[in-house]
Amino acid sequence: MLVSRRQFLATSGQLAVMAGLGSQLGLLSACSAGSSVPWDGLAKSLRGRLIRAGDPGYENAALPNNVRYAKVLPAGIARCTDAADVRTAIRWARENGVELVARAGGHSYGGYSATRGLMIDVNGMTNVEADAAAGTVRVVGGARNSDLAAALRPLDVTVSAGRCPDVGAAGLTLGGGFGFSARKLGLTIDALVETEMVTASGEILTCSAVENPDLFWACRGGGGGNFGINTSFTFRTAAASDVAVFRCSWDHVDAAALLDVFQRVLATAPDEFSMRLGFDAPADPKDGIKLEAIGQYFGPSANLADLLAPVFAVAAPTTREVHDVTYWQGRDLLADNEGPSAFIERSQFVPGLIGSDGLAVFADRLRSHPATVAASSAGAKIFSWGGAIGHVAPAATAFVHRDALALFSVGVNWAVDERPSAVRGLVDWVDRFWQEMAPHTSSRSYQNFIDPALTDWQHAYYGDNFERLVNVKRTVDPDNIFHFAQSIPTRI
Ligand SMILES: Cc1cc2nc3c(=O)[nH]c(=O)nc-3n(C[C@H](O)[C@H](O)[C@H](O)COP(=O)(O)OP(=O)(O)OC[C@H]3O[C@@H](n4cnc5c(N)ncnc54)[C@H](O)[C@@H]3O)c2cc1C
């Protein structure tokens, strides 16, 4: 069984709950709020709560999912209740020269929803209203994947989304959003019909194909935190039809052979099929490489078994589960709620079949775990792409990565109190793996796996759509109020 982030934390015994985590990191004194800033004025004008260091709930609200960035703590957290509150917070921050950032689910890989200024936190806004007659669902800005699922399940309709229940619908949607239904139903953004956004000037705009269409275009793949704060998303729903799901594992795998057969299955599979491969690099070479493959098929398990037969012919799995289930049972079986940890994950889109040289690099790097840290997890993943994702033109939305076969990622996790030199060994392993795979994949990366180490991120995330995104940014946020290390700039 592969070690997921959540399992890693549980087994390492480092972090049982968020509250404990904050104390362990000694965070509560790390925040230095400017004493001349009129925080009381903000507290009085918000309908929601202003939370400051030392207040109940500060620790939980401040900490990001990637605790690598846990020392970047906000001077204040505006827990907004509605779009008017978001507007109040933005205007207050601007008037007082305080840096601001939006936080929804807090799962930014790069810690880009952390700030030392004002965190505008939409987490209290979780309402989800499904309209069965209209075939739509309206999700407010702080809802998580789990809130969306809970509202849709009773109606037996769905929206293509990720498998981690705690990820924010806002961040997921703004950067694209894929999950096990994406090859059949498209990305999360492909179901978006309208979004409400509070801009840097405090305007509350509706964005759709007919209202503010340029901004609507940018909100579909332009990435979170760039243009304003989105306070609702309305999606078109699709029928949640029955699926077969699988979960198989292999020990001591020939990684090149298994990746090759899986990629060939994927290349010819119908849109109904999706998969995610998780290869686990062994810290001790004697343990061998492990693989866990999970996935979904819209249809009966007999068809799924036919699709997977070439894989099983290459290597018999150690464990093999295939279930015919309802869509929602399938979602439960595939869900993984990875709790907070310190991690790095870097990605590359795979345009077509990886050749034998690339497969050899992939297997070789997996066998070269640095083993500088005993309690760590390190590995590489392959997520299926293609299908309905590619039915939309690359320029039709800001999301340019439409024609890939798969998404490759390599990552490591470690305990928060790990020695920096040991962490360096893990990070170097990721970087080398990523660099050596690049000639065999592409220079494109997934903006929702946002990667602070990327230098040419403008091209990697946005390709030919970057220039249009800059033009939208200049129009909606000319003073660059919404900015972070990899935000869309106001000029090229
Ligand atoms: C455990 C885990 C599982 C994941 N699984 C998937 C998956 O299955 N599929 C997938 O596609 N991605 C997945 N991701 C990536 C995920 O989509 C991105 O990390 C996403 O940006 C997280 O959104 P968030 O709201 O949780 O994070 P946040 O950190 O709150 O926000 C992410 C970015 O969006 C900005 N932002 C937040 N709220 C708003 C808002 N209301 N308006 C405008 N900007 C805002 C933030 O400032 C930040 O820059 C996963 C990530 C993790 C850590």
CSV table of C-alpha atoms and ligand atoms in Angstrom, one decimal, residues 5 65 101-109 111-114 120 122-123 141-142 144-145 161-164 166-179 188 197 223-226 228-231 233 336-339 343 383 385 446-450 484, ligand 1:
chain,number,residue,atom,x,y,z
A,5,ARG,CA,0.2,12.2,2.9
A,65,ASN,CA,-2.4,22.5,4.0
A,101,VAL,CA,-4.6,37.3,0.0
A,102,ALA,CA,-7.7,35.1,-0.6
A,103,ARG,CA,-8.0,31.8,1.2
A,104,ALA,CA,-10.6,29.1,0.5
A,105,GLY,CA,-9.6,25.5,1.1
A,106,GLY,CA,-5.9,26.5,1.9
A,107,HIS,CA,-4.5,23.7,-0.4
A,108,SER,CA,-2.2,25.8,-2.6
A,109,TYR,CA,0.9,23.7,-3.2
A,111,GLY,CA,1.5,28.3,0.0
A,112,TYR,CA,0.1,31.2,-2.1
A,113,SER,CA,-2.9,31.7,0.2
A,114,ALA,CA,-0.6,32.6,3.0
A,120,ILE,CA,-9.5,37.3,3.3
A,122,VAL,CA,-14.1,32.8,2.6
A,123,ASN,CA,-14.3,29.5,4.5
A,141,GLY,CA,-16.7,30.9,-2.5
A,142,GLY,CA,-15.6,28.9,0.5
A,144,ARG,CA,-15.1,22.5,-0.4
A,145,ASN,CA,-15.4,19.5,-2.7
A,161,ALA,CA,-14.2,17.7,-9.4
A,162,GLY,CA,-11.3,16.5,-7.5
A,163,ARG,CA,-11.2,13.5,-5.1
A,164,CYS,CA,-9.9,15.3,-2.0
A,166,ASP,CA,-11.2,19.3,1.7
A,167,VAL,CA,-9.9,21.0,-1.4
A,168,GLY,CA,-11.6,24.4,-1.9
A,169,ALA,CA,-14.0,24.6,-4.9
A,170,ALA,CA,-12.6,28.1,-5.5
A,171,GLY,CA,-9.0,27.2,-6.0
A,172,LEU,CA,-9.8,23.9,-7.8
A,173,THR,CA,-12.1,25.6,-10.3
A,174,LEU,CA,-10.0,28.7,-11.0
A,175,GLY,CA,-7.0,26.6,-12.0
A,176,GLY,CA,-8.9,24.0,-14.1
A,177,GLY,CA,-10.0,21.1,-11.8
A,178,PHE,CA,-9.7,17.5,-12.7
A,179,GLY,CA,-10.8,14.3,-11.2
A,188,THR,CA,-14.5,21.5,-13.5
A,197,MET,CA,-16.2,38.1,-8.2
A,223,GLY,CA,-5.6,30.4,-11.6
A,224,GLY,CA,-6.7,31.5,-8.1
A,225,GLY,CA,-5.7,34.7,-6.5
A,226,ASN,CA,-5.0,36.7,-9.7
A,228,GLY,CA,-10.2,39.3,-7.5
A,229,ILE,CA,-12.0,37.1,-5.0
A,230,ASN,CA,-14.7,34.9,-6.4
A,231,THR,CA,-17.7,34.6,-4.1
A,233,PHE,CA,-19.6,29.6,-8.9
A,336,ASP,CA,-8.5,10.6,-0.2
A,337,ASN,CA,-8.5,13.3,2.4
A,338,GLU,CA,-4.8,14.1,2.6
A,339,GLY,CA,-4.3,16.2,5.8
A,343,PHE,CA,5.5,18.6,0.8
A,383,PHE,CA,-3.0,11.0,-13.8
A,385,TRP,CA,-5.8,13.2,-19.1
A,446,TYR,CA,-0.5,22.2,-14.2
A,447,GLN,CA,-1.3,25.6,-12.6
A,448,ASN,CA,-3.2,24.0,-9.8
A,449,PHE,CA,-0.1,22.0,-8.8
A,450,ILE,CA,1.5,25.4,-8.5
A,484,PHE,CA,2.1,36.7,-5.3
B,1,LIG,C1,-4.4,17.1,-1.0
B,1,LIG,C2,-4.6,17.7,-2.3
B,1,LIG,C3,-5.4,17.1,-3.3
B,1,LIG,C4,-5.6,17.7,-4.5
B,1,LIG,N1,-6.4,17.1,-5.4
B,1,LIG,C5,-6.7,17.7,-6.6
B,1,LIG,C6,-7.5,17.1,-7.6
B,1,LIG,O1,-7.9,15.9,-7.4
B,1,LIG,N2,-7.7,17.7,-8.8
B,1,LIG,C7,-7.2,19.0,-9.0
B,1,LIG,O2,-7.4,19.5,-10.1
B,1,LIG,N3,-6.4,19.6,-8.1
B,1,LIG,C8,-6.1,19.0,-6.9
B,1,LIG,N4,-5.3,19.6,-6.0
B,1,LIG,C9,-4.8,20.9,-6.3
B,1,LIG,C10,-5.8,22.0,-5.9
B,1,LIG,O3,-6.8,22.1,-7.0
B,1,LIG,C11,-5.1,23.4,-5.8
B,1,LIG,O4,-4.2,23.3,-4.8
B,1,LIG,C12,-6.1,24.5,-5.5
B,1,LIG,O5,-5.6,25.7,-5.8
B,1,LIG,C13,-6.5,24.4,-4.0
B,1,LIG,O6,-7.6,25.3,-3.8
B,1,LIG,P1,-8.0,25.8,-2.3
B,1,LIG,O7,-9.1,26.7,-2.4
B,1,LIG,O8,-8.1,24.5,-1.5
B,1,LIG,O9,-6.6,26.5,-1.9
B,1,LIG,P2,-6.2,28.0,-1.4
B,1,LIG,O10,-4.8,27.8,-0.9
B,1,LIG,O11,-7.2,28.5,-0.5
B,1,LIG,O12,-6.3,28.8,-2.7
B,1,LIG,C14,-5.5,28.5,-3.9
B,1,LIG,C15,-5.2,29.8,-4.6
B,1,LIG,O13,-6.5,30.4,-5.0
B,1,LIG,C16,-6.6,31.7,-4.4
B,1,LIG,N5,-8.0,31.7,-3.9
B,1,LIG,C17,-8.6,31.1,-2.9
B,1,LIG,N6,-9.9,31.4,-2.8
B,1,LIG,C18,-10.1,32.2,-3.8
B,1,LIG,C19,-11.3,32.9,-4.2
B,1,LIG,N7,-12.5,32.7,-3.5
B,1,LIG,N8,-11.2,33.7,-5.3
B,1,LIG,C20,-10.1,33.9,-5.9
B,1,LIG,N9,-8.9,33.3,-5.6
B,1,LIG,C21,-9.0,32.5,-4.5
B,1,LIG,C22,-5.6,31.7,-3.2
B,1,LIG,O14,-5.2,33.0,-2.9
B,1,LIG,C23,-4.5,30.8,-3.8
B,1,LIG,O15,-3.7,31.6,-4.7
B,1,LIG,C24,-5.1,19.0,-4.8
B,1,LIG,C25,-4.3,19.6,-3.8
B,1,LIG,C26,-4.1,19.0,-2.6
B,1,LIG,C27,-3.2,19.7,-1.6
